[in-house]
């Protein structure tokens, strides 16, 4: 299975819009949304079947039994995440607790136990022919990297024979992105022609380079700032990164999305441009000796 | 007064709003907590920058002392330690700096060393103090940097605008913890509503007073506005979709400093938010 990951450094560049168009164009048999923090892909990939849902457990959280606690303060002093406070009783803030288990270890009277905690919900859509793997991180859970791994694992297990998998990545450069990068064959970066967009793009390119993953760049909404578009192309040339297309800003795209459609479902300028980007991406992804 | 600006996702205009509010407030502090992609400094171009490295503590092994008991390996819930081929190995990138391994080692073979994960930059731009957190690429979490930024800013008694990271995960919660008010920025699309819903759940969970600012408003239907009306959420204002604003923003220019029209827009938004905060503090002291 060749895996294509679509990333943007930051959200709002139209990453999901482009991913959904690619899925449609490739008639992809396997795809995933790794933006577990704010998944959007399910809104436009038109599944009528209900997904199979599984709870995903992260690290456990500490819990203090006030009956047993002798208020020795050991746990509070040793918790590096300031998760334990005293308010008559000793208690753990579940949002701050990282589940390290240090408090459990230091407590002299075994008043602390580590309780399993749901980190999020995995969802798998499948109709016998196609699979779509996605997840929603539970509010306030810190383990998004782990959930991203599960989303990819679930997709691979459900569609082992698929030739191509398209993965909508997570924004940023932190742990979920690192998790979404591992094991993919190619990264397509969707850049935005703004000063901020360029700064984000450079950061994500550096991150991808650490993994040695093949990387190509395209620009969305290129005509909102031609000058910056040229800067990005120049940058790619200097870095030796394949630059594979400009997609124009298009109100038609907003309309398509609001109707739950992809931009290649309707006749619009961004849809035409994305087709070319798609073909170039596939050529790079499947080129001989690549990957 | 500490105002956090958030959005379910990046690209909705969070930085546009927080930068322009800080600029409209004049004597204020702007804090960029979007440590993975800090962009506010590109607009403010702060001067006189002072930098401070932020580090976390990770374990260091003295292989002479280590007897291979693996107590530390068993304790580490993050699988950051492994005992392979008679040698203890630390995986720096997954270590959460909990300090547990050091506590548990019976022969004191583990000590701590500092590992730099990023930095905090403080500068000024006109009357605005501009603080930025920067996470080094390849590091897993920016929470220690955000903690540092917010801890120090709580000592400054000025209007403070916190540009939060996108999303609603742990790092966002850290950023809004001490905020007096939250502004949720939303786009008029189906995606926008979905993202707005998530930060809406988050501010409710934390019991924060909040309002929604509708950005990139177009003619015609606005799913985000509909959402607010249905849920009875306060709409603080509307920023129209506007090429001029878009161009200023994409060139990292501060709109309120460039055009009277935007100065009025953001000043009146600021007034509105200030009133909201005062109202909140009198009704929920
Ligand atoms: S498990 Fe770790 S983070 Fe959680 S309360 Fe205990 S010491 Fe603190
Ligand atoms: S370490 Fe145990 S006994 Fe001591 S304060 Fe914490 S919970 Fe109570
Ligand atoms: S400090 Fe904590 S997370 Fe890091 S290696 Fe030690 S036990 Fe593991
Ligand atoms: S606990 Fe100490 S002695 Fe035991 S394996 Fe770890 S470092 Fe070595």
PDB file of C-alpha atoms in Angstrom, chain B residues 5-276:
ATOM      1  CA  UNK B   5      -8.776  33.906  21.279  1.00  0.00           C
ATOM      2  CA  UNK B   6      -9.474  30.430  19.996  1.00  0.00           C
ATOM      3  CA  UNK B   7     -10.850  28.531  17.067  1.00  0.00           C
ATOM      4  CA  UNK B   8     -11.438  24.858  16.505  1.00  0.00           C
ATOM      5  CA  UNK B   9      -8.809  24.957  13.826  1.00  0.00           C
ATOM      6  CA  UNK B  10      -6.117  27.100  12.332  1.00  0.00           C
ATOM      7  CA  UNK B  11      -6.764  29.449   9.470  1.00  0.00           C
ATOM      8  CA  UNK B  12     -10.006  30.833  10.819  1.00  0.00           C
ATOM      9  CA  UNK B  13      -8.497  34.170  11.712  1.00  0.00           C
ATOM     10  CA  UNK B  14      -7.429  33.668  15.298  1.00  0.00           C
ATOM     11  CA  UNK B  15      -4.163  35.497  14.809  1.00  0.00           C
ATOM     12  CA  UNK B  16      -5.839  38.252  12.793  1.00  0.00           C
ATOM     13  CA  UNK B  17      -8.255  38.870  15.664  1.00  0.00           C
ATOM     14  CA  UNK B  18      -5.803  38.705  18.549  1.00  0.00           C
ATOM     15  CA  UNK B  19      -3.167  40.815  16.812  1.00  0.00           C
ATOM     16  CA  UNK B  20      -5.653  43.507  15.841  1.00  0.00           C
ATOM     17  CA  UNK B  21      -7.328  43.576  19.239  1.00  0.00           C
ATOM     18  CA  UNK B  22      -3.957  44.019  20.923  1.00  0.00           C
ATOM     19  CA  UNK B  23      -3.060  46.766  18.467  1.00  0.00           C
ATOM     20  CA  UNK B  24      -6.412  48.479  19.018  1.00  0.00           C
ATOM     21  CA  UNK B  25      -5.975  48.293  22.791  1.00  0.00           C
ATOM     22  CA  UNK B  26      -2.616  50.106  22.438  1.00  0.00           C
ATOM     23  CA  UNK B  27      -0.948  49.502  25.819  1.00  0.00           C
ATOM     24  CA  UNK B  28      -1.387  45.768  25.964  1.00  0.00           C
ATOM     25  CA  UNK B  29       0.363  42.417  25.928  1.00  0.00           C
ATOM     26  CA  UNK B  30       0.040  40.004  23.066  1.00  0.00           C
ATOM     27  CA  UNK B  31       0.990  36.417  23.870  1.00  0.00           C
ATOM     28  CA  UNK B  32       1.437  33.897  21.112  1.00  0.00           C
ATOM     29  CA  UNK B  33       0.717  30.495  22.599  1.00  0.00           C
ATOM     30  CA  UNK B  34       0.515  28.858  19.206  1.00  0.00           C
ATOM     31  CA  UNK B  35       4.000  27.548  19.860  1.00  0.00           C
ATOM     32  CA  UNK B  36       4.033  25.153  16.934  1.00  0.00           C
ATOM     33  CA  UNK B  37       3.377  27.935  14.463  1.00  0.00           C
ATOM     34  CA  UNK B  38       3.736  31.295  16.120  1.00  0.00           C
ATOM     35  CA  UNK B  39       2.774  33.957  13.592  1.00  0.00           C
ATOM     36  CA  UNK B  40       1.912  37.035  15.626  1.00  0.00           C
ATOM     37  CA  UNK B  41       5.504  38.287  15.609  1.00  0.00           C
ATOM     38  CA  UNK B  42       5.398  38.403  11.820  1.00  0.00           C
ATOM     39  CA  UNK B  43       2.750  41.108  12.143  1.00  0.00           C
ATOM     40  CA  UNK B  44       4.183  43.020  15.079  1.00  0.00           C
ATOM     41  CA  UNK B  45       7.845  42.740  14.091  1.00  0.00           C
ATOM     42  CA  UNK B  46       8.811  43.332  17.733  1.00  0.00           C
ATOM     43  CA  UNK B  47      12.040  45.044  18.626  1.00  0.00           C
ATOM     44  CA  UNK B  48      14.533  44.617  21.446  1.00  0.00           C
ATOM     45  CA  UNK B  49      13.854  40.931  21.634  1.00  0.00           C
ATOM     46  CA  UNK B  50      15.008  39.067  24.682  1.00  0.00           C
ATOM     47  CA  UNK B  51      15.217  35.355  24.348  1.00  0.00           C
ATOM     48  CA  UNK B  52      15.076  32.696  26.949  1.00  0.00           C
ATOM     49  CA  UNK B  53      15.539  29.019  26.267  1.00  0.00           C
ATOM     50  CA  UNK B  54      13.004  26.659  27.739  1.00  0.00           C
ATOM     51  CA  UNK B  55      14.133  23.254  28.750  1.00  0.00           C
ATOM     52  CA  UNK B  56      12.692  20.192  30.360  1.00  0.00           C
ATOM     53  CA  UNK B  57      14.463  17.681  32.510  1.00  0.00           C
ATOM     54  CA  UNK B  58      15.209  14.265  31.161  1.00  0.00           C
ATOM     55  CA  UNK B  59      17.085  11.412  32.787  1.00  0.00           C
ATOM     56  CA  UNK B  60      20.752  10.699  32.241  1.00  0.00           C
ATOM     57  CA  UNK B  61      22.161   7.261  33.002  1.00  0.00           C
ATOM     58  CA  UNK B  62      25.413   6.475  34.721  1.00  0.00           C
ATOM     59  CA  UNK B  63      26.125   3.120  33.134  1.00  0.00           C
ATOM     60  CA  UNK B  64      28.776   2.331  35.731  1.00  0.00           C
ATOM     61  CA  UNK B  65      26.206   2.464  38.496  1.00  0.00           C
ATOM     62  CA  UNK B  66      23.236   0.911  36.723  1.00  0.00           C
ATOM     63  CA  UNK B  67      22.817  -2.725  37.679  1.00  0.00           C
ATOM     64  CA  UNK B  68      20.099  -3.514  35.175  1.00  0.00           C
ATOM     65  CA  UNK B  69      17.285  -4.056  37.671  1.00  0.00           C
ATOM     66  CA  UNK B  70      14.797  -2.494  35.204  1.00  0.00           C
ATOM     67  CA  UNK B  71      12.767  -0.864  37.951  1.00  0.00           C
ATOM     68  CA  UNK B  72      12.854   2.378  36.007  1.00  0.00           C
ATOM     69  CA  UNK B  73      11.786   0.667  32.787  1.00  0.00           C
ATOM     70  CA  UNK B  74       8.776  -0.836  34.538  1.00  0.00           C
ATOM     71  CA  UNK B  75       7.759   2.443  36.094  1.00  0.00           C
ATOM     72  CA  UNK B  76       7.970   4.545  32.956  1.00  0.00           C
ATOM     73  CA  UNK B  77       4.435   4.727  31.591  1.00  0.00           C
ATOM     74  CA  UNK B  78       5.582   6.440  28.423  1.00  0.00           C
ATOM     75  CA  UNK B  79       7.963   3.700  27.251  1.00  0.00           C
ATOM     76  CA  UNK B  80      10.785   6.176  27.207  1.00  0.00           C
ATOM     77  CA  UNK B  81      13.213   3.704  28.737  1.00  0.00           C
ATOM     78  CA  UNK B  82      14.463   0.353  27.528  1.00  0.00           C
ATOM     79  CA  UNK B  83      17.116  -2.015  28.758  1.00  0.00           C
ATOM     80  CA  UNK B  84      18.668  -3.463  25.627  1.00  0.00           C
ATOM     81  CA  UNK B  85      21.887  -5.455  25.370  1.00  0.00           C
ATOM     82  CA  UNK B  86      22.844  -4.789  28.962  1.00  0.00           C
ATOM     83  CA  UNK B  87      22.420  -1.085  28.579  1.00  0.00           C
ATOM     84  CA  UNK B  88      19.724   1.341  29.640  1.00  0.00           C
ATOM     85  CA  UNK B  89      18.569   3.577  26.797  1.00  0.00           C
ATOM     86  CA  UNK B  90      16.538   6.780  27.143  1.00  0.00           C
ATOM     87  CA  UNK B  91      14.313   7.864  24.271  1.00  0.00           C
ATOM     88  CA  UNK B  92      14.446  11.614  24.785  1.00  0.00           C
ATOM     89  CA  UNK B  93      11.597  12.450  22.434  1.00  0.00           C
ATOM     90  CA  UNK B  94       8.988  10.424  24.261  1.00  0.00           C
ATOM     91  CA  UNK B  95      10.117  11.226  27.793  1.00  0.00           C
ATOM     92  CA  UNK B  96       7.508  13.313  29.618  1.00  0.00           C
ATOM     93  CA  UNK B  97       9.925  14.469  32.305  1.00  0.00           C
ATOM     94  CA  UNK B  98       7.861  13.008  35.098  1.00  0.00           C
ATOM     95  CA  UNK B  99      10.917  12.202  37.174  1.00  0.00           C
ATOM     96  CA  UNK B 100       9.617   8.793  38.175  1.00  0.00           C
ATOM     97  CA  UNK B 101      12.624   6.813  36.992  1.00  0.00           C
ATOM     98  CA  UNK B 102      14.934   8.914  39.117  1.00  0.00           C
ATOM     99  CA  UNK B 103      12.829   8.309  42.192  1.00  0.00           C
ATOM    100  CA  UNK B 104      12.686   4.598  41.659  1.00  0.00           C
ATOM    101  CA  UNK B 105      16.315   3.804  40.882  1.00  0.00           C
ATOM    102  CA  UNK B 106      17.741   1.986  43.911  1.00  0.00           C
ATOM    103  CA  UNK B 107      21.355   2.810  43.158  1.00  0.00           C
ATOM    104  CA  UNK B 108      21.004   6.412  42.034  1.00  0.00           C
ATOM    105  CA  UNK B 109      22.234   5.638  38.567  1.00  0.00           C
ATOM    106  CA  UNK B 110      19.876   8.229  37.100  1.00  0.00           C
ATOM    107  CA  UNK B 111      20.279  11.966  37.298  1.00  0.00           C
ATOM    108  CA  UNK B 112      18.579  14.738  35.386  1.00  0.00           C
ATOM    109  CA  UNK B 113      19.889  16.835  32.600  1.00  0.00           C
ATOM    110  CA  UNK B 114      18.252  19.734  30.845  1.00  0.00           C
ATOM    111  CA  UNK B 115      17.050  19.410  27.276  1.00  0.00           C
ATOM    112  CA  UNK B 116      16.085  22.535  25.389  1.00  0.00           C
ATOM    113  CA  UNK B 117      12.684  22.206  23.692  1.00  0.00           C
ATOM    114  CA  UNK B 118      12.153  25.758  22.531  1.00  0.00           C
ATOM    115  CA  UNK B 119      12.241  29.354  23.595  1.00  0.00           C
ATOM    116  CA  UNK B 120      10.304  32.367  24.743  1.00  0.00           C
ATOM    117  CA  UNK B 121      10.886  35.695  23.013  1.00  0.00           C
ATOM    118  CA  UNK B 122       9.829  39.010  24.456  1.00  0.00           C
ATOM    119  CA  UNK B 123       9.906  42.218  22.506  1.00  0.00           C
ATOM    120  CA  UNK B 124       7.948  45.407  21.989  1.00  0.00           C
ATOM    121  CA  UNK B 125       6.100  46.819  19.046  1.00  0.00           C
ATOM    122  CA  UNK B 126       4.946  50.362  19.723  1.00  0.00           C
ATOM    123  CA  UNK B 127       2.975  50.143  22.947  1.00  0.00           C
ATOM    124  CA  UNK B 128       2.329  46.440  22.627  1.00  0.00           C
ATOM    125  CA  UNK B 129       4.476  43.925  24.462  1.00  0.00           C
ATOM    126  CA  UNK B 130       4.855  40.938  22.172  1.00  0.00           C
ATOM    127  CA  UNK B 131       5.599  37.575  23.746  1.00  0.00           C
ATOM    128  CA  UNK B 132       6.121  34.533  21.626  1.00  0.00           C
ATOM    129  CA  UNK B 133       6.630  30.905  22.436  1.00  0.00           C
ATOM    130  CA  UNK B 134       8.503  28.799  19.904  1.00  0.00           C
ATOM    131  CA  UNK B 135       8.631  25.021  20.029  1.00  0.00           C
ATOM    132  CA  UNK B 136      11.604  23.420  18.330  1.00  0.00           C
ATOM    133  CA  UNK B 137      10.645  21.208  15.420  1.00  0.00           C
ATOM    134  CA  UNK B 138      10.512  17.548  16.293  1.00  0.00           C
ATOM    135  CA  UNK B 139       9.509  18.158  19.917  1.00  0.00           C
ATOM    136  CA  UNK B 140       6.313  16.555  21.072  1.00  0.00           C
ATOM    137  CA  UNK B 141       4.760  19.089  23.402  1.00  0.00           C
ATOM    138  CA  UNK B 142       4.847  22.824  23.885  1.00  0.00           C
ATOM    139  CA  UNK B 143       3.026  22.834  27.202  1.00  0.00           C
ATOM    140  CA  UNK B 144       6.097  23.769  29.275  1.00  0.00           C
ATOM    141  CA  UNK B 145       6.594  26.809  27.019  1.00  0.00           C
ATOM    142  CA  UNK B 146       2.971  27.891  27.346  1.00  0.00           C
ATOM    143  CA  UNK B 147       3.129  27.476  31.114  1.00  0.00           C
ATOM    144  CA  UNK B 148       6.144  29.728  31.250  1.00  0.00           C
ATOM    145  CA  UNK B 149       4.547  32.397  29.049  1.00  0.00           C
ATOM    146  CA  UNK B 150       1.323  32.508  31.018  1.00  0.00           C
ATOM    147  CA  UNK B 151       2.937  32.328  34.420  1.00  0.00           C
ATOM    148  CA  UNK B 152       5.039  35.380  33.733  1.00  0.00           C
ATOM    149  CA  UNK B 153       2.301  37.296  32.007  1.00  0.00           C
ATOM    150  CA  UNK B 154      -0.005  36.899  34.995  1.00  0.00           C
ATOM    151  CA  UNK B 155       2.320  39.274  36.822  1.00  0.00           C
ATOM    152  CA  UNK B 156       1.824  41.961  34.217  1.00  0.00           C
ATOM    153  CA  UNK B 157      -1.220  44.057  34.903  1.00  0.00           C
ATOM    154  CA  UNK B 158      -2.246  45.042  31.416  1.00  0.00           C
ATOM    155  CA  UNK B 159      -4.827  43.960  28.930  1.00  0.00           C
ATOM    156  CA  UNK B 160      -3.576  40.658  27.681  1.00  0.00           C
ATOM    157  CA  UNK B 161      -4.522  38.880  24.492  1.00  0.00           C
ATOM    158  CA  UNK B 162      -3.722  35.215  24.226  1.00  0.00           C
ATOM    159  CA  UNK B 163      -3.453  33.769  20.739  1.00  0.00           C
ATOM    160  CA  UNK B 164      -4.214  30.112  21.442  1.00  0.00           C
ATOM    161  CA  UNK B 165      -3.070  27.057  19.541  1.00  0.00           C
ATOM    162  CA  UNK B 166      -5.662  25.603  17.170  1.00  0.00           C
ATOM    163  CA  UNK B 167      -7.841  22.706  18.210  1.00  0.00           C
ATOM    164  CA  UNK B 168      -9.192  21.758  21.602  1.00  0.00           C
ATOM    165  CA  UNK B 169      -6.539  19.417  22.990  1.00  0.00           C
ATOM    166  CA  UNK B 170      -4.499  19.652  26.173  1.00  0.00           C
ATOM    167  CA  UNK B 171      -2.366  22.473  24.842  1.00  0.00           C
ATOM    168  CA  UNK B 172      -5.425  24.685  24.281  1.00  0.00           C
ATOM    169  CA  UNK B 173      -6.764  23.970  27.712  1.00  0.00           C
ATOM    170  CA  UNK B 174      -3.468  25.062  29.177  1.00  0.00           C
ATOM    171  CA  UNK B 175      -3.741  28.328  27.254  1.00  0.00           C
ATOM    172  CA  UNK B 176      -7.228  29.268  28.431  1.00  0.00           C
ATOM    173  CA  UNK B 177      -6.902  28.127  32.037  1.00  0.00           C
ATOM    174  CA  UNK B 178      -6.540  31.597  33.498  1.00  0.00           C
ATOM    175  CA  UNK B 179      -8.365  33.579  30.848  1.00  0.00           C
ATOM    176  CA  UNK B 180     -11.185  35.883  31.953  1.00  0.00           C
ATOM    177  CA  UNK B 181     -12.960  35.641  28.647  1.00  0.00           C
ATOM    178  CA  UNK B 182     -12.767  33.596  25.484  1.00  0.00           C
ATOM    179  CA  UNK B 183     -13.414  34.774  21.942  1.00  0.00           C
ATOM    180  CA  UNK B 184     -14.261  31.942  19.574  1.00  0.00           C
ATOM    181  CA  UNK B 185     -13.540  32.784  15.960  1.00  0.00           C
ATOM    182  CA  UNK B 186     -15.670  30.936  13.411  1.00  0.00           C
ATOM    183  CA  UNK B 187     -15.813  30.626   9.653  1.00  0.00           C
ATOM    184  CA  UNK B 188     -19.098  30.521   7.758  1.00  0.00           C
ATOM    185  CA  UNK B 189     -18.721  26.970   6.456  1.00  0.00           C
ATOM    186  CA  UNK B 190     -19.804  23.507   7.447  1.00  0.00           C
ATOM    187  CA  UNK B 191     -16.229  22.833   8.587  1.00  0.00           C
ATOM    188  CA  UNK B 192     -16.363  26.061  10.519  1.00  0.00           C
ATOM    189  CA  UNK B 193     -19.407  24.951  12.475  1.00  0.00           C
ATOM    190  CA  UNK B 194     -17.912  21.602  13.277  1.00  0.00           C
ATOM    191  CA  UNK B 195     -14.751  23.252  14.585  1.00  0.00           C
ATOM    192  CA  UNK B 196     -16.691  25.900  16.459  1.00  0.00           C
ATOM    193  CA  UNK B 197     -18.716  23.221  18.193  1.00  0.00           C
ATOM    194  CA  UNK B 198     -15.555  21.725  19.610  1.00  0.00           C
ATOM    195  CA  UNK B 199     -14.202  24.888  21.173  1.00  0.00           C
ATOM    196  CA  UNK B 200     -17.710  25.675  22.345  1.00  0.00           C
ATOM    197  CA  UNK B 201     -17.739  22.363  24.240  1.00  0.00           C
ATOM    198  CA  UNK B 202     -14.332  23.209  25.619  1.00  0.00           C
ATOM    199  CA  UNK B 203     -15.220  26.634  27.027  1.00  0.00           C
ATOM    200  CA  UNK B 204     -18.388  25.190  28.500  1.00  0.00           C
ATOM    201  CA  UNK B 205     -16.400  22.441  30.168  1.00  0.00           C
ATOM    202  CA  UNK B 206     -14.124  25.057  31.724  1.00  0.00           C
ATOM    203  CA  UNK B 207     -16.973  27.345  32.583  1.00  0.00           C
ATOM    204  CA  UNK B 208     -15.452  30.289  30.790  1.00  0.00           C
ATOM    205  CA  UNK B 209     -17.506  33.260  29.693  1.00  0.00           C
ATOM    206  CA  UNK B 210     -17.301  33.481  25.923  1.00  0.00           C
ATOM    207  CA  UNK B 211     -18.700  34.909  22.730  1.00  0.00           C
ATOM    208  CA  UNK B 212     -18.379  34.137  19.044  1.00  0.00           C
ATOM    209  CA  UNK B 213     -16.840  36.335  16.405  1.00  0.00           C
ATOM    210  CA  UNK B 214     -17.957  35.471  12.895  1.00  0.00           C
ATOM    211  CA  UNK B 215     -15.115  35.885  10.435  1.00  0.00           C
ATOM    212  CA  UNK B 216     -15.008  35.899   6.625  1.00  0.00           C
ATOM    213  CA  UNK B 217     -18.732  36.572   6.426  1.00  0.00           C
ATOM    214  CA  UNK B 218     -20.150  36.305   2.925  1.00  0.00           C
ATOM    215  CA  UNK B 219     -23.530  37.118   1.474  1.00  0.00           C
ATOM    216  CA  UNK B 220     -26.022  34.354   1.893  1.00  0.00           C
ATOM    217  CA  UNK B 221     -26.319  31.593   4.402  1.00  0.00           C
ATOM    218  CA  UNK B 222     -23.909  31.432   7.322  1.00  0.00           C
ATOM    219  CA  UNK B 223     -23.944  28.015   8.985  1.00  0.00           C
ATOM    220  CA  UNK B 224     -21.865  29.323  11.902  1.00  0.00           C
ATOM    221  CA  UNK B 225     -24.340  32.100  12.614  1.00  0.00           C
ATOM    222  CA  UNK B 226     -27.173  29.602  12.514  1.00  0.00           C
ATOM    223  CA  UNK B 227     -25.349  27.460  15.024  1.00  0.00           C
ATOM    224  CA  UNK B 228     -24.965  30.423  17.408  1.00  0.00           C
ATOM    225  CA  UNK B 229     -28.631  31.330  17.138  1.00  0.00           C
ATOM    226  CA  UNK B 230     -29.705  27.752  17.788  1.00  0.00           C
ATOM    227  CA  UNK B 231     -27.476  27.386  20.823  1.00  0.00           C
ATOM    228  CA  UNK B 232     -28.194  30.849  22.078  1.00  0.00           C
ATOM    229  CA  UNK B 233     -24.558  31.887  21.918  1.00  0.00           C
ATOM    230  CA  UNK B 234     -23.599  35.530  22.049  1.00  0.00           C
ATOM    231  CA  UNK B 235     -22.350  36.862  18.716  1.00  0.00           C
ATOM    232  CA  UNK B 236     -19.749  39.526  19.423  1.00  0.00           C
ATOM    233  CA  UNK B 237     -19.455  40.756  15.890  1.00  0.00           C
ATOM    234  CA  UNK B 238     -18.943  40.059  12.236  1.00  0.00           C
ATOM    235  CA  UNK B 239     -15.869  40.575  10.120  1.00  0.00           C
ATOM    236  CA  UNK B 240     -16.873  40.694   6.475  1.00  0.00           C
ATOM    237  CA  UNK B 241     -15.022  38.769   3.827  1.00  0.00           C
ATOM    238  CA  UNK B 242     -12.983  41.487   2.292  1.00  0.00           C
ATOM    239  CA  UNK B 243     -10.136  41.349  -0.216  1.00  0.00           C
ATOM    240  CA  UNK B 244      -8.386  44.347   1.228  1.00  0.00           C
ATOM    241  CA  UNK B 245      -8.305  42.825   4.694  1.00  0.00           C
ATOM    242  CA  UNK B 246      -7.238  39.515   3.220  1.00  0.00           C
ATOM    243  CA  UNK B 247      -4.323  41.102   1.405  1.00  0.00           C
ATOM    244  CA  UNK B 248      -3.194  43.113   4.430  1.00  0.00           C
ATOM    245  CA  UNK B 249      -3.378  39.978   6.507  1.00  0.00           C
ATOM    246  CA  UNK B 250      -1.554  37.736   4.071  1.00  0.00           C
ATOM    247  CA  UNK B 251       1.239  40.298   3.904  1.00  0.00           C
ATOM    248  CA  UNK B 252       1.409  40.277   7.699  1.00  0.00           C
ATOM    249  CA  UNK B 253       0.261  43.885   8.056  1.00  0.00           C
ATOM    250  CA  UNK B 254      -1.767  44.939  11.058  1.00  0.00           C
ATOM    251  CA  UNK B 255      -5.093  46.121   9.683  1.00  0.00           C
ATOM    252  CA  UNK B 256      -5.977  48.557  12.483  1.00  0.00           C
ATOM    253  CA  UNK B 257      -2.766  50.463  11.870  1.00  0.00           C
ATOM    254  CA  UNK B 258      -3.428  50.728   8.150  1.00  0.00           C
ATOM    255  CA  UNK B 259      -7.023  51.659   7.755  1.00  0.00           C
ATOM    256  CA  UNK B 260      -9.533  53.659   9.805  1.00  0.00           C
ATOM    257  CA  UNK B 261     -12.311  51.273   8.836  1.00  0.00           C
ATOM    258  CA  UNK B 262     -10.598  48.332  10.528  1.00  0.00           C
ATOM    259  CA  UNK B 263      -9.526  50.423  13.482  1.00  0.00           C
ATOM    260  CA  UNK B 264     -13.187  51.137  14.148  1.00  0.00           C
ATOM    261  CA  UNK B 265     -14.170  47.523  13.654  1.00  0.00           C
ATOM    262  CA  UNK B 266     -11.670  46.171  16.157  1.00  0.00           C
ATOM    263  CA  UNK B 267     -12.046  49.047  18.633  1.00  0.00           C
ATOM    264  CA  UNK B 268     -15.757  48.462  18.869  1.00  0.00           C
ATOM    265  CA  UNK B 269     -15.164  44.745  19.243  1.00  0.00           C
ATOM    266  CA  UNK B 270     -12.725  45.487  22.039  1.00  0.00           C
ATOM    267  CA  UNK B 271     -15.290  47.702  23.763  1.00  0.00           C
ATOM    268  CA  UNK B 272     -17.867  45.021  23.527  1.00  0.00           C
ATOM    269  CA  UNK B 273     -15.587  42.366  24.966  1.00  0.00           C
ATOM    270  CA  UNK B 274     -14.450  44.661  27.775  1.00  0.00           C
ATOM    271  CA  UNK B 275     -18.083  45.243  28.733  1.00  0.00           C
ATOM    272  CA  UNK B 276     -18.758  41.533  28.630  1.00  0.00           C
TER     273      UNK B 276
END
